[in-house]
mmCIF file with all atom_site columns, C-alpha atoms in Angstrom:
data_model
loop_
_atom_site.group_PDB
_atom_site.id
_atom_site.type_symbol
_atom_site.label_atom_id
_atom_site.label_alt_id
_atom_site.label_comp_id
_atom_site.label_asym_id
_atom_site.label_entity_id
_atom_site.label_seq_id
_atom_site.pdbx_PDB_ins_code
_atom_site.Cartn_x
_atom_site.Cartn_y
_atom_site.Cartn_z
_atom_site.occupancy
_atom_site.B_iso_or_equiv
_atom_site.pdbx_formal_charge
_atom_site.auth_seq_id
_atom_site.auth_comp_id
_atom_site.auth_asym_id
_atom_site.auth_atom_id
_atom_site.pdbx_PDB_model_num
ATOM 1   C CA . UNK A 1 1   ? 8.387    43.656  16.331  1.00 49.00 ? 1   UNK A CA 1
ATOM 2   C CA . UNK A 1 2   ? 8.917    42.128  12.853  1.00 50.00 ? 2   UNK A CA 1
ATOM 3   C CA . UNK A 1 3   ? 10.541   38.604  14.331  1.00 49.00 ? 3   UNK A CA 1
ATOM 4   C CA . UNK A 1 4   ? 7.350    38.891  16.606  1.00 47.00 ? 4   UNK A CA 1
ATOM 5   C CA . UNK A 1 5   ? 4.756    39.301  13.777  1.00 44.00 ? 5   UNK A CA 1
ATOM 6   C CA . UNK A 1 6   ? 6.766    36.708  11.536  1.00 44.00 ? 6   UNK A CA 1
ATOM 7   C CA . UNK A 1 7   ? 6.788    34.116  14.698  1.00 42.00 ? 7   UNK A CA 1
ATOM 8   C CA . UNK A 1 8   ? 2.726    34.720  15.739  1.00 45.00 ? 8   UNK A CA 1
ATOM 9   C CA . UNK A 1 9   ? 2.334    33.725  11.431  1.00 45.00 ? 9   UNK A CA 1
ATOM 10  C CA . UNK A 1 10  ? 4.355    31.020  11.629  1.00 47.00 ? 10  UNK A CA 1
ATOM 11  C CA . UNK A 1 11  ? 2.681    29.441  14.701  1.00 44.00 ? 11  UNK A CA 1
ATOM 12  C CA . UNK A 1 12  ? -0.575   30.151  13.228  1.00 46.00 ? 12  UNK A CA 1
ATOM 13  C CA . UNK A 1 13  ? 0.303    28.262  9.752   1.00 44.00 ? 13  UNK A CA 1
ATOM 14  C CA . UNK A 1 14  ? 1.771    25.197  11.989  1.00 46.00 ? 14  UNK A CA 1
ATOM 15  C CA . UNK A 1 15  ? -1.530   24.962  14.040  1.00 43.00 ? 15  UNK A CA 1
ATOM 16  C CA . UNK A 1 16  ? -3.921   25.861  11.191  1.00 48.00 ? 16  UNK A CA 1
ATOM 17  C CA . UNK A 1 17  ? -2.282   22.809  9.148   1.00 44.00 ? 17  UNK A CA 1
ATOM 18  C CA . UNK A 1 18  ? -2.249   20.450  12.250  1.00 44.00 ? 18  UNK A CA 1
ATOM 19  C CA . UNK A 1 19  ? -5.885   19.549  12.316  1.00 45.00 ? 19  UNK A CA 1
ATOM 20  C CA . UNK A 1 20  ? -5.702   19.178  8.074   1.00 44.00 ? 20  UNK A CA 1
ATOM 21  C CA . UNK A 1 21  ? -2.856   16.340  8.638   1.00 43.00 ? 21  UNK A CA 1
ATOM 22  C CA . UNK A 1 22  ? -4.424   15.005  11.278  1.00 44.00 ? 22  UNK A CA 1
ATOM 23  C CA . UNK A 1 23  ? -7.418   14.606  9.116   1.00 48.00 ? 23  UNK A CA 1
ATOM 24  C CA . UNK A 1 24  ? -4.891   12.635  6.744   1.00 55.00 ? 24  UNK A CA 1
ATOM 25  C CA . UNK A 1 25  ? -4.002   9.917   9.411   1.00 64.00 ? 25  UNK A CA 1
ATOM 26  C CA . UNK A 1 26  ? -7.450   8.806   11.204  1.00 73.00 ? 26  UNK A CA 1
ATOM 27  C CA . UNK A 1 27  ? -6.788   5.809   13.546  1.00 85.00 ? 27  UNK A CA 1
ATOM 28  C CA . UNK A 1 28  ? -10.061  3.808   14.044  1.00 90.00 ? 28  UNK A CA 1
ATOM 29  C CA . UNK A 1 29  ? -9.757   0.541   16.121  1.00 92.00 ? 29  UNK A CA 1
ATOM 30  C CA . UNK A 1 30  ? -11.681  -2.132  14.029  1.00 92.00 ? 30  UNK A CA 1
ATOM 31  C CA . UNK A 1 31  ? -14.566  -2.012  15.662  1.00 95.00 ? 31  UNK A CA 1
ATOM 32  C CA . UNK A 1 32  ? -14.823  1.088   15.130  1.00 94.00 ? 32  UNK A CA 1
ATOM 33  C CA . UNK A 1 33  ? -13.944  0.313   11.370  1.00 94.00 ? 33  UNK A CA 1
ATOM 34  C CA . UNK A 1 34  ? -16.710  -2.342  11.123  1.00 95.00 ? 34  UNK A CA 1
ATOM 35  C CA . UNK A 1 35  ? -19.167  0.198   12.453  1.00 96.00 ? 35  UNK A CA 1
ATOM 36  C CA . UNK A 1 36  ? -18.662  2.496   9.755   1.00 97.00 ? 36  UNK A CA 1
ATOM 37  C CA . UNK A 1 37  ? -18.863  0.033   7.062   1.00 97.00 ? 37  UNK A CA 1
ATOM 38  C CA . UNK A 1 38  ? -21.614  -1.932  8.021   1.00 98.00 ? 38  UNK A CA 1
ATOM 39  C CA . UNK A 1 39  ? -25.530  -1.732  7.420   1.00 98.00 ? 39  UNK A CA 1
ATOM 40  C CA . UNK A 1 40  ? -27.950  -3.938  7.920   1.00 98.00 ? 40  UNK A CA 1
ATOM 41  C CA . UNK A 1 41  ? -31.314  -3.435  5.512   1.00 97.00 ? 41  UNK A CA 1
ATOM 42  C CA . UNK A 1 42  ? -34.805  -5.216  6.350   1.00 96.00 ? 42  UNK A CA 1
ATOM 43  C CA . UNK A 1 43  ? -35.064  -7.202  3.195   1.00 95.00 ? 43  UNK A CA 1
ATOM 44  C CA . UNK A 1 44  ? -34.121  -10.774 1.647   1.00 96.00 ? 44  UNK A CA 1
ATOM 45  C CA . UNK A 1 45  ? -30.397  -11.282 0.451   1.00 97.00 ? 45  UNK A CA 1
ATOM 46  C CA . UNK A 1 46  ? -31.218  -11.152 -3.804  1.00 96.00 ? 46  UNK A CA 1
ATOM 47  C CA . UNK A 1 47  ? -32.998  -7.580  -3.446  1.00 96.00 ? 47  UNK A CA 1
ATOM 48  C CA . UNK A 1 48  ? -30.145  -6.537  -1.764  1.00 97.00 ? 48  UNK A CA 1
ATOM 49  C CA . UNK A 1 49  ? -27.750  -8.048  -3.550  1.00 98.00 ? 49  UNK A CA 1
ATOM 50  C CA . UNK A 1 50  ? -28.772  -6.626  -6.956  1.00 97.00 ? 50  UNK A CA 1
ATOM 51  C CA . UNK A 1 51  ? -29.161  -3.225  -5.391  1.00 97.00 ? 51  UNK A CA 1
ATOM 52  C CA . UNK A 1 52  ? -25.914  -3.170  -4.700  1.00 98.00 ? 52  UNK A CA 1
ATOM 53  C CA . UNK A 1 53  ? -24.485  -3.992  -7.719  1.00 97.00 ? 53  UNK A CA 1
ATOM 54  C CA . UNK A 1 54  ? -26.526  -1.377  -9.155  1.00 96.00 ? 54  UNK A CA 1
ATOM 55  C CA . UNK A 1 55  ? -25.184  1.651   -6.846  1.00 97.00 ? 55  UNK A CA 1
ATOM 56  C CA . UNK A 1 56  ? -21.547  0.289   -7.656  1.00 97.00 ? 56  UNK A CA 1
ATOM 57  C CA . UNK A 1 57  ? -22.280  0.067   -11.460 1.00 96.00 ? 57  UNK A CA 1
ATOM 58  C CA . UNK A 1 58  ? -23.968  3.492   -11.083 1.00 95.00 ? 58  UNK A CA 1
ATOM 59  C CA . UNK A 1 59  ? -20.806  4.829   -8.990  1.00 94.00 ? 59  UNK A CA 1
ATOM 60  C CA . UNK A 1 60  ? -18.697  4.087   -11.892 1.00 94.00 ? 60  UNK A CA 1
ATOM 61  C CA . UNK A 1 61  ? -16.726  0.880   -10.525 1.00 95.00 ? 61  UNK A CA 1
ATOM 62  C CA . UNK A 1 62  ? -16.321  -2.115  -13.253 1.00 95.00 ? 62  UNK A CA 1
ATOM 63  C CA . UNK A 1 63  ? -17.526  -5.697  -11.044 1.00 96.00 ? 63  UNK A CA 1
ATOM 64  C CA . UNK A 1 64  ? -14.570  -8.249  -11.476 1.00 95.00 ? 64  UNK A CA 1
ATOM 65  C CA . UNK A 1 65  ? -15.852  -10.402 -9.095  1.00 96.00 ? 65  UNK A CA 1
ATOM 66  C CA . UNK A 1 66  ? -19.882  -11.365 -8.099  1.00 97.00 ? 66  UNK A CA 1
ATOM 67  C CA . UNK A 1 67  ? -21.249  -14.307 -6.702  1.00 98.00 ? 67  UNK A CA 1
ATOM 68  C CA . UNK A 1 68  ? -24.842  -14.532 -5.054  1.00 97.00 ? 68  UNK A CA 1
ATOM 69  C CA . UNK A 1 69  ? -24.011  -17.517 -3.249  1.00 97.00 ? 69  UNK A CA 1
ATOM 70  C CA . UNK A 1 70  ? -20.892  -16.634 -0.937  1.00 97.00 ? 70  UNK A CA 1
ATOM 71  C CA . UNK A 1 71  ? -22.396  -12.540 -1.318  1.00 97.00 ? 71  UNK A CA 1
ATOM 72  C CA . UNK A 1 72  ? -18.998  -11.360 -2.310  1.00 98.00 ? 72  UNK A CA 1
ATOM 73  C CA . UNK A 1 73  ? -18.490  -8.285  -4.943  1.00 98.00 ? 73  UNK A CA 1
ATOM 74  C CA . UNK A 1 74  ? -15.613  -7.009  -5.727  1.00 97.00 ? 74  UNK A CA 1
ATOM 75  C CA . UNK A 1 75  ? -15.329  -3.915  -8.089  1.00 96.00 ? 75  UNK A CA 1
ATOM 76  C CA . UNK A 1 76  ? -12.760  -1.051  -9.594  1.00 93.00 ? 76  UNK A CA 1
ATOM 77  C CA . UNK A 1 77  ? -12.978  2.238   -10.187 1.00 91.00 ? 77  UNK A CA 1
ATOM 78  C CA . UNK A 1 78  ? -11.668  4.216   -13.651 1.00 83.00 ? 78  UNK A CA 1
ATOM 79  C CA . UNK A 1 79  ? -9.296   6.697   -12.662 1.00 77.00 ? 79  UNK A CA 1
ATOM 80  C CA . UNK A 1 80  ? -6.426   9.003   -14.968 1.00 68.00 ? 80  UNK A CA 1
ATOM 81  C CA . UNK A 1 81  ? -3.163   7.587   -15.267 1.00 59.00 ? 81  UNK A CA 1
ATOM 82  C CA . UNK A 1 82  ? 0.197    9.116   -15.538 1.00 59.00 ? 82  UNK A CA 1
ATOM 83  C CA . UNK A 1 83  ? 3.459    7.900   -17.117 1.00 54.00 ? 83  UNK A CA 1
ATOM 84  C CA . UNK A 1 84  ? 6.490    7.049   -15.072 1.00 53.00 ? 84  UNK A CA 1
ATOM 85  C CA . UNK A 1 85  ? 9.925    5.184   -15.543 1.00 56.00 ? 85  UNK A CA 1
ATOM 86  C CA . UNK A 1 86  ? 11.365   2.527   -13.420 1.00 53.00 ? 86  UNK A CA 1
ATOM 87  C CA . UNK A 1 87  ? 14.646   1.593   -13.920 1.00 53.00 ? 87  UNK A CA 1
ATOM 88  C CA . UNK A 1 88  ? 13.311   -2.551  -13.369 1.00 50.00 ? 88  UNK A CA 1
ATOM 89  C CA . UNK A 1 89  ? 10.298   -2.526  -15.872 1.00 51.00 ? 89  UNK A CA 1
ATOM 90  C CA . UNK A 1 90  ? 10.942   0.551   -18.030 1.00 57.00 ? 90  UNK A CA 1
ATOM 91  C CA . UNK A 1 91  ? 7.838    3.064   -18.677 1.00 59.00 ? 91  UNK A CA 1
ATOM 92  C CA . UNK A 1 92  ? 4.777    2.835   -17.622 1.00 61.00 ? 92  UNK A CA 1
ATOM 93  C CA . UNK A 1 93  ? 1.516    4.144   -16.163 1.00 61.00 ? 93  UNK A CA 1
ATOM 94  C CA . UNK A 1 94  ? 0.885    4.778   -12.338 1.00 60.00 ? 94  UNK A CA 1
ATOM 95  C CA . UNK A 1 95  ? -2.359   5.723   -10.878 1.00 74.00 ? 95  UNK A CA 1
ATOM 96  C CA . UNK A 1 96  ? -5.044   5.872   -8.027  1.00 84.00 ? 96  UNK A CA 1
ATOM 97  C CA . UNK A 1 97  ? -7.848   3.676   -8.509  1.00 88.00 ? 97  UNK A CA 1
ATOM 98  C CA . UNK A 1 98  ? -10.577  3.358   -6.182  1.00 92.00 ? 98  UNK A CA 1
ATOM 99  C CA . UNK A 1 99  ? -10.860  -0.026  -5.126  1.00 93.00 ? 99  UNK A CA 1
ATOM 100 C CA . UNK A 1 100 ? -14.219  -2.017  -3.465  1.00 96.00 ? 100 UNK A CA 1
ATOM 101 C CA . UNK A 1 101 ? -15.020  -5.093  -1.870  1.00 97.00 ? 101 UNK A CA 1
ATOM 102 C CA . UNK A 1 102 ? -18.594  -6.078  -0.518  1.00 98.00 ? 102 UNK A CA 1
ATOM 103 C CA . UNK A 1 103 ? -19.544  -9.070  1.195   1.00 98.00 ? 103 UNK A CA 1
ATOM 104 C CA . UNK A 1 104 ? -23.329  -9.552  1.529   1.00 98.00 ? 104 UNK A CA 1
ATOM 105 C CA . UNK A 1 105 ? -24.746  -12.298 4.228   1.00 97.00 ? 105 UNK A CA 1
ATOM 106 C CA . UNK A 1 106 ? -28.067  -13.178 5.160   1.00 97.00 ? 106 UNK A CA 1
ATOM 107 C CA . UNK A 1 107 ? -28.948  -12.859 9.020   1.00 95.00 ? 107 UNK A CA 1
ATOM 108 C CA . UNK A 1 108 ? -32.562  -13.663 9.700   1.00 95.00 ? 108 UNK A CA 1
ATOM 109 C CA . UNK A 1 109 ? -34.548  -11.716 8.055   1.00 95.00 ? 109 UNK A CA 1
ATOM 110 C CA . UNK A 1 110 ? -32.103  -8.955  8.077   1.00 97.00 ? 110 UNK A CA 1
ATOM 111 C CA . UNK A 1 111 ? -29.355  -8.434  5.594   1.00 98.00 ? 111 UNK A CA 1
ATOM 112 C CA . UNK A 1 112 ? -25.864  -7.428  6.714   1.00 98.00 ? 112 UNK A CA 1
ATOM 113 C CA . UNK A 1 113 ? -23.877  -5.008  3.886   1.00 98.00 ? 113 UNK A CA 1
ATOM 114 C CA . UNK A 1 114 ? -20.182  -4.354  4.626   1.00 98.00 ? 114 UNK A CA 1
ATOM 115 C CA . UNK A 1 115 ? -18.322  -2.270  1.929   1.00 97.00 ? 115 UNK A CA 1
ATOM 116 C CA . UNK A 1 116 ? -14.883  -2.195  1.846   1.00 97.00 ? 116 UNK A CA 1
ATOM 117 C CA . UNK A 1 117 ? -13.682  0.810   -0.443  1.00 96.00 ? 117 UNK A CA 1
ATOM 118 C CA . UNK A 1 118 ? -9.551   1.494   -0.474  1.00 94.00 ? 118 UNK A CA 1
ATOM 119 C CA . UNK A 1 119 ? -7.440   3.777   -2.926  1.00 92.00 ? 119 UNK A CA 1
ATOM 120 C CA . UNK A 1 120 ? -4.653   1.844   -4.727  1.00 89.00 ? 120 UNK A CA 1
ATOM 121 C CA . UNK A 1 121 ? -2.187   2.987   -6.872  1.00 82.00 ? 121 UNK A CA 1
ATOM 122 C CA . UNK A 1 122 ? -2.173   0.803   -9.483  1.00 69.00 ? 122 UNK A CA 1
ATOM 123 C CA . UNK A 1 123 ? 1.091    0.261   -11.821 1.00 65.00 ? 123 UNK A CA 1
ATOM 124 C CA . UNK A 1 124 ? 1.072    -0.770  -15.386 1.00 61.00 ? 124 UNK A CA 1
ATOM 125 C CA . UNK A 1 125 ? 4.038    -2.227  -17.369 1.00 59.00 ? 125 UNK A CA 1
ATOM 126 C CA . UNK A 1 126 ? 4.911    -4.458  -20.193 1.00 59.00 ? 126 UNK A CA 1
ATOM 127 C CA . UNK A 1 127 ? 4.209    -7.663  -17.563 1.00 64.00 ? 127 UNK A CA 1
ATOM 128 C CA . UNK A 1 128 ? 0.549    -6.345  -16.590 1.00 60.00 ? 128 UNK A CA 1
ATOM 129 C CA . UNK A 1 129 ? -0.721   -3.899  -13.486 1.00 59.00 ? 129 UNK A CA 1
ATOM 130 C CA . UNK A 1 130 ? -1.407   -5.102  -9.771  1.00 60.00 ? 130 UNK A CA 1
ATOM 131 C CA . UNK A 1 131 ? -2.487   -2.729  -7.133  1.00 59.00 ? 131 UNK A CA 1
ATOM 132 C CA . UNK A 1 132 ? 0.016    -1.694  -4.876  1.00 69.00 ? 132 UNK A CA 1
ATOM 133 C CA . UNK A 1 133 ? 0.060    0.546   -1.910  1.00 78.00 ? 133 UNK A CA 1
ATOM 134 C CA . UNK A 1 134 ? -3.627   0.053   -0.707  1.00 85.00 ? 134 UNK A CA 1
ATOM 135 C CA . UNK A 1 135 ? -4.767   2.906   1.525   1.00 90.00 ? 135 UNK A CA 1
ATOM 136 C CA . UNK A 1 136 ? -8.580   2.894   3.103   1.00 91.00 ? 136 UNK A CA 1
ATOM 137 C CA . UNK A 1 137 ? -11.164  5.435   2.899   1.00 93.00 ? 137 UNK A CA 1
ATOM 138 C CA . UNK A 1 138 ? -11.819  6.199   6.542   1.00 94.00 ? 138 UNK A CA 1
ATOM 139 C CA . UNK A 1 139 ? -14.569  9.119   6.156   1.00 94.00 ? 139 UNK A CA 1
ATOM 140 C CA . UNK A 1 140 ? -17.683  8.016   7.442   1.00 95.00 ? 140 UNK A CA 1
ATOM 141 C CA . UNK A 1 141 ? -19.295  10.252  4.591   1.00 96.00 ? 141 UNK A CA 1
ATOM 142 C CA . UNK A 1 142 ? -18.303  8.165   1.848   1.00 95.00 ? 142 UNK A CA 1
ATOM 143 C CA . UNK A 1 143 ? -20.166  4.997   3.283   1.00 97.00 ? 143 UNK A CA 1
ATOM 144 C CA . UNK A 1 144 ? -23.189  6.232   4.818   1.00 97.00 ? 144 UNK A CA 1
ATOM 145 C CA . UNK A 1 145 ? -23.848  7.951   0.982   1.00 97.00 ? 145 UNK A CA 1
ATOM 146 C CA . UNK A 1 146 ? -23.074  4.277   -0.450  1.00 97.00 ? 146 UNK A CA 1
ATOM 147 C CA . UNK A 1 147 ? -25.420  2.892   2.020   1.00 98.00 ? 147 UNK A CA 1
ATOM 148 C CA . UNK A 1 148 ? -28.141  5.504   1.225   1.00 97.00 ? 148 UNK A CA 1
ATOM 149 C CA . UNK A 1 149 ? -27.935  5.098   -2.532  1.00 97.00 ? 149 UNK A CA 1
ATOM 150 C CA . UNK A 1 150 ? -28.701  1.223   -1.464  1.00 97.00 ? 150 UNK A CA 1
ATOM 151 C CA . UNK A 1 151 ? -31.473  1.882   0.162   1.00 97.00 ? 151 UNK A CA 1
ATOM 152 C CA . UNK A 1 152 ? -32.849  4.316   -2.187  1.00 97.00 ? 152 UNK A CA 1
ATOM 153 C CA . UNK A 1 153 ? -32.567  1.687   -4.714  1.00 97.00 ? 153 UNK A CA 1
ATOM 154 C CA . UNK A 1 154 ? -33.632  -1.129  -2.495  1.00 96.00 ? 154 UNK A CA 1
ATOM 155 C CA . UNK A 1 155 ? -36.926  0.893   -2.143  1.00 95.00 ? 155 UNK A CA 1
ATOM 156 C CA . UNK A 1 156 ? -37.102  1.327   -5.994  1.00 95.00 ? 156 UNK A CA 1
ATOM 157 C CA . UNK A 1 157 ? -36.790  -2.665  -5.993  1.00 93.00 ? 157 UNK A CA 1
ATOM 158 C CA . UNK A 1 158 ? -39.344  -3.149  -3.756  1.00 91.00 ? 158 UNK A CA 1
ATOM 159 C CA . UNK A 1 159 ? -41.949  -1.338  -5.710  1.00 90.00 ? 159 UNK A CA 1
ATOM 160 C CA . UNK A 1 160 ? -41.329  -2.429  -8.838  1.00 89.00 ? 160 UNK A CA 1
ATOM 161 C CA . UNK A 1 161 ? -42.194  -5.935  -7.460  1.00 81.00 ? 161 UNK A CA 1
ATOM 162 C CA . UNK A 1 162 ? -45.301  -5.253  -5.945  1.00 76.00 ? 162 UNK A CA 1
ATOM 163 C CA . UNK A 1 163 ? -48.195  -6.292  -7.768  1.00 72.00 ? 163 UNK A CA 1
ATOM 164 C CA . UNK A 1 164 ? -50.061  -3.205  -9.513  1.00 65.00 ? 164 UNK A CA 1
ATOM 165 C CA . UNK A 1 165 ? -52.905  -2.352  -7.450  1.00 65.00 ? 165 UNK A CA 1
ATOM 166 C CA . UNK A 1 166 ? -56.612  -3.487  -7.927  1.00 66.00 ? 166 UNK A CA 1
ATOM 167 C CA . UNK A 1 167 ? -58.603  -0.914  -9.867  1.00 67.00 ? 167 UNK A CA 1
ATOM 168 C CA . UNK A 1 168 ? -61.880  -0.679  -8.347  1.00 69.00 ? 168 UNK A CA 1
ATOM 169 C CA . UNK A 1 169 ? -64.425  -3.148  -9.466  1.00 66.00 ? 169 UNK A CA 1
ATOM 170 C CA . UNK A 1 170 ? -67.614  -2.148  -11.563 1.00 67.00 ? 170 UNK A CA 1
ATOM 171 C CA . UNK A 1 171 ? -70.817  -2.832  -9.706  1.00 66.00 ? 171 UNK A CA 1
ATOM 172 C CA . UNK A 1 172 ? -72.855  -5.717  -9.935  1.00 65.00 ? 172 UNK A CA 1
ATOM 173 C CA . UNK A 1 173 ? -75.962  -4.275  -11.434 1.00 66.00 ? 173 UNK A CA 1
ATOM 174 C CA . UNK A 1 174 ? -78.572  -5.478  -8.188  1.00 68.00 ? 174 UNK A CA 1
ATOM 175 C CA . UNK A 1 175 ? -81.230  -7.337  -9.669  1.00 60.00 ? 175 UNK A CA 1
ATOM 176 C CA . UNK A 1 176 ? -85.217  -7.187  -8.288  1.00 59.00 ? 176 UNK A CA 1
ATOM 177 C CA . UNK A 1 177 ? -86.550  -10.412 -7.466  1.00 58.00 ? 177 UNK A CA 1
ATOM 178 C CA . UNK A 1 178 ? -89.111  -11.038 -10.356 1.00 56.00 ? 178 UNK A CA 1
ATOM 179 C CA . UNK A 1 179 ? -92.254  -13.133 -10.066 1.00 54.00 ? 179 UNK A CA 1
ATOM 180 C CA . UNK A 1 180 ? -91.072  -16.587 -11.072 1.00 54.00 ? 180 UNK A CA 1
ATOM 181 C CA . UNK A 1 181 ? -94.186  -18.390 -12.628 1.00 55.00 ? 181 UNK A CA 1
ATOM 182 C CA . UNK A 1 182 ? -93.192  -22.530 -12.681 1.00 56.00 ? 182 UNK A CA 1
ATOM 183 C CA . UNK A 1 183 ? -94.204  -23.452 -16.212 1.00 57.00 ? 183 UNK A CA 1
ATOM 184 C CA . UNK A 1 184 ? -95.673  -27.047 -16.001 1.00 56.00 ? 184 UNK A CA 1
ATOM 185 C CA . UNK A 1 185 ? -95.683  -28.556 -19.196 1.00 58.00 ? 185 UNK A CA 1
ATOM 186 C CA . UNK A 1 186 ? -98.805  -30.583 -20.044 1.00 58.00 ? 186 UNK A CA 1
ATOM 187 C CA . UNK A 1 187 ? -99.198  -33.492 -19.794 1.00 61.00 ? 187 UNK A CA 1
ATOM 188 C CA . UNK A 1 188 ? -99.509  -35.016 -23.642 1.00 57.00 ? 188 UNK A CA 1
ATOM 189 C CA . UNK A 1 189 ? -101.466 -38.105 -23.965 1.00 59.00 ? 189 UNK A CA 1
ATOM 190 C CA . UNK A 1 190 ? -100.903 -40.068 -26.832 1.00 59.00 ? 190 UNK A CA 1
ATOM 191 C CA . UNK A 1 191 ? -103.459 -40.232 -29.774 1.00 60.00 ? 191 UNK A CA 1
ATOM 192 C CA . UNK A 1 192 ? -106.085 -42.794 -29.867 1.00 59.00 ? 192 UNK A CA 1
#
């Protein structure tokens, strides 16, 4: 009866953790990718531009890279390093850094987002750090919040540019037609 129990527990574990790994290895075809990290927002390429440098900036990523013109940002995140030892470049410092790209194009009078966030370990040594071993964010969560926080600040944009409202105008005081009297001036004749 004990083997039994032990087995039924052991089963359970295996298929409890199944769906948790799976979780770990989501396979989207890229469509499916380009779905997820694509919005398109009703307003002119700057606006939306500069609101999304402000999310990112707000997010805590440090822009390496922007440029209006081509609508390409690229950004890094701060993360907490730890020390390791390579037997090729001596100590060091590896870490996960989150990682984002944006490109930004104008398409009528839409605008077309597409973020691009990955988690790269990142190595440090005496000869400088690259990012290595790139792995994507796949949860759908993480870009629909990014894309909210643009809009929300897109909105916030939008109304700071609108001209302040009129403030009502005081009335014309109405005037009552008076009786106009024509003043004729006299004739002068000259002295004799």
């Amino acid at each position: 009866m004990k083997k039994i129990a032990i087995l039924a527990a052991g089963a359970m574990l295996a298929f409890a953790s199944a769906p948790a790994m799976a979780k770990d290895k989501i396979e989207l075809s890229p469509l499916q990718l380009q779905a997820m990290q694509t919005k398109e927002f009703e307003a002119a390429k700057e606006p939306v531009f500069a609101s999304v440098m402000s999310v990112l900036q707000d997010a805590g990523y440090r822009i390496e890279n922007a440029d209006l013109a081509t609508g390409l940002i690229t950004g890094i995140g701060s993360s907490k390093g730890k020390m390791v030892y390579s037997l090729w470049s001596g100590f060091g410092k590896s870490k996960k850094t989150p990682i984002v790209s944006t490109y930004i194009e104008q398409m009528g009078p839409m605008t077309r987002v597409r973020l691009n966030f990955v988690m790269a370990k990142v190595k440090s040594s005496l000869y400088g750090s690259q990012p290595q071993d790139e792995e994507p964010i796949l949860e759908a969560e993480v870009y629909q919040d990014a894309f909210n926080k643009i809009d929300q600040a897109l909105f916030i944009r939008a109304s700071m540019m609108q001209p302040a409202a009129p403030t009502q105008p005081e009335p014309v005081p109405t005037a009552t037609p008076a009786a106009t009297t024509a003043v004729v001036p006299a004739e002068s004749t000259p002295p004799q």
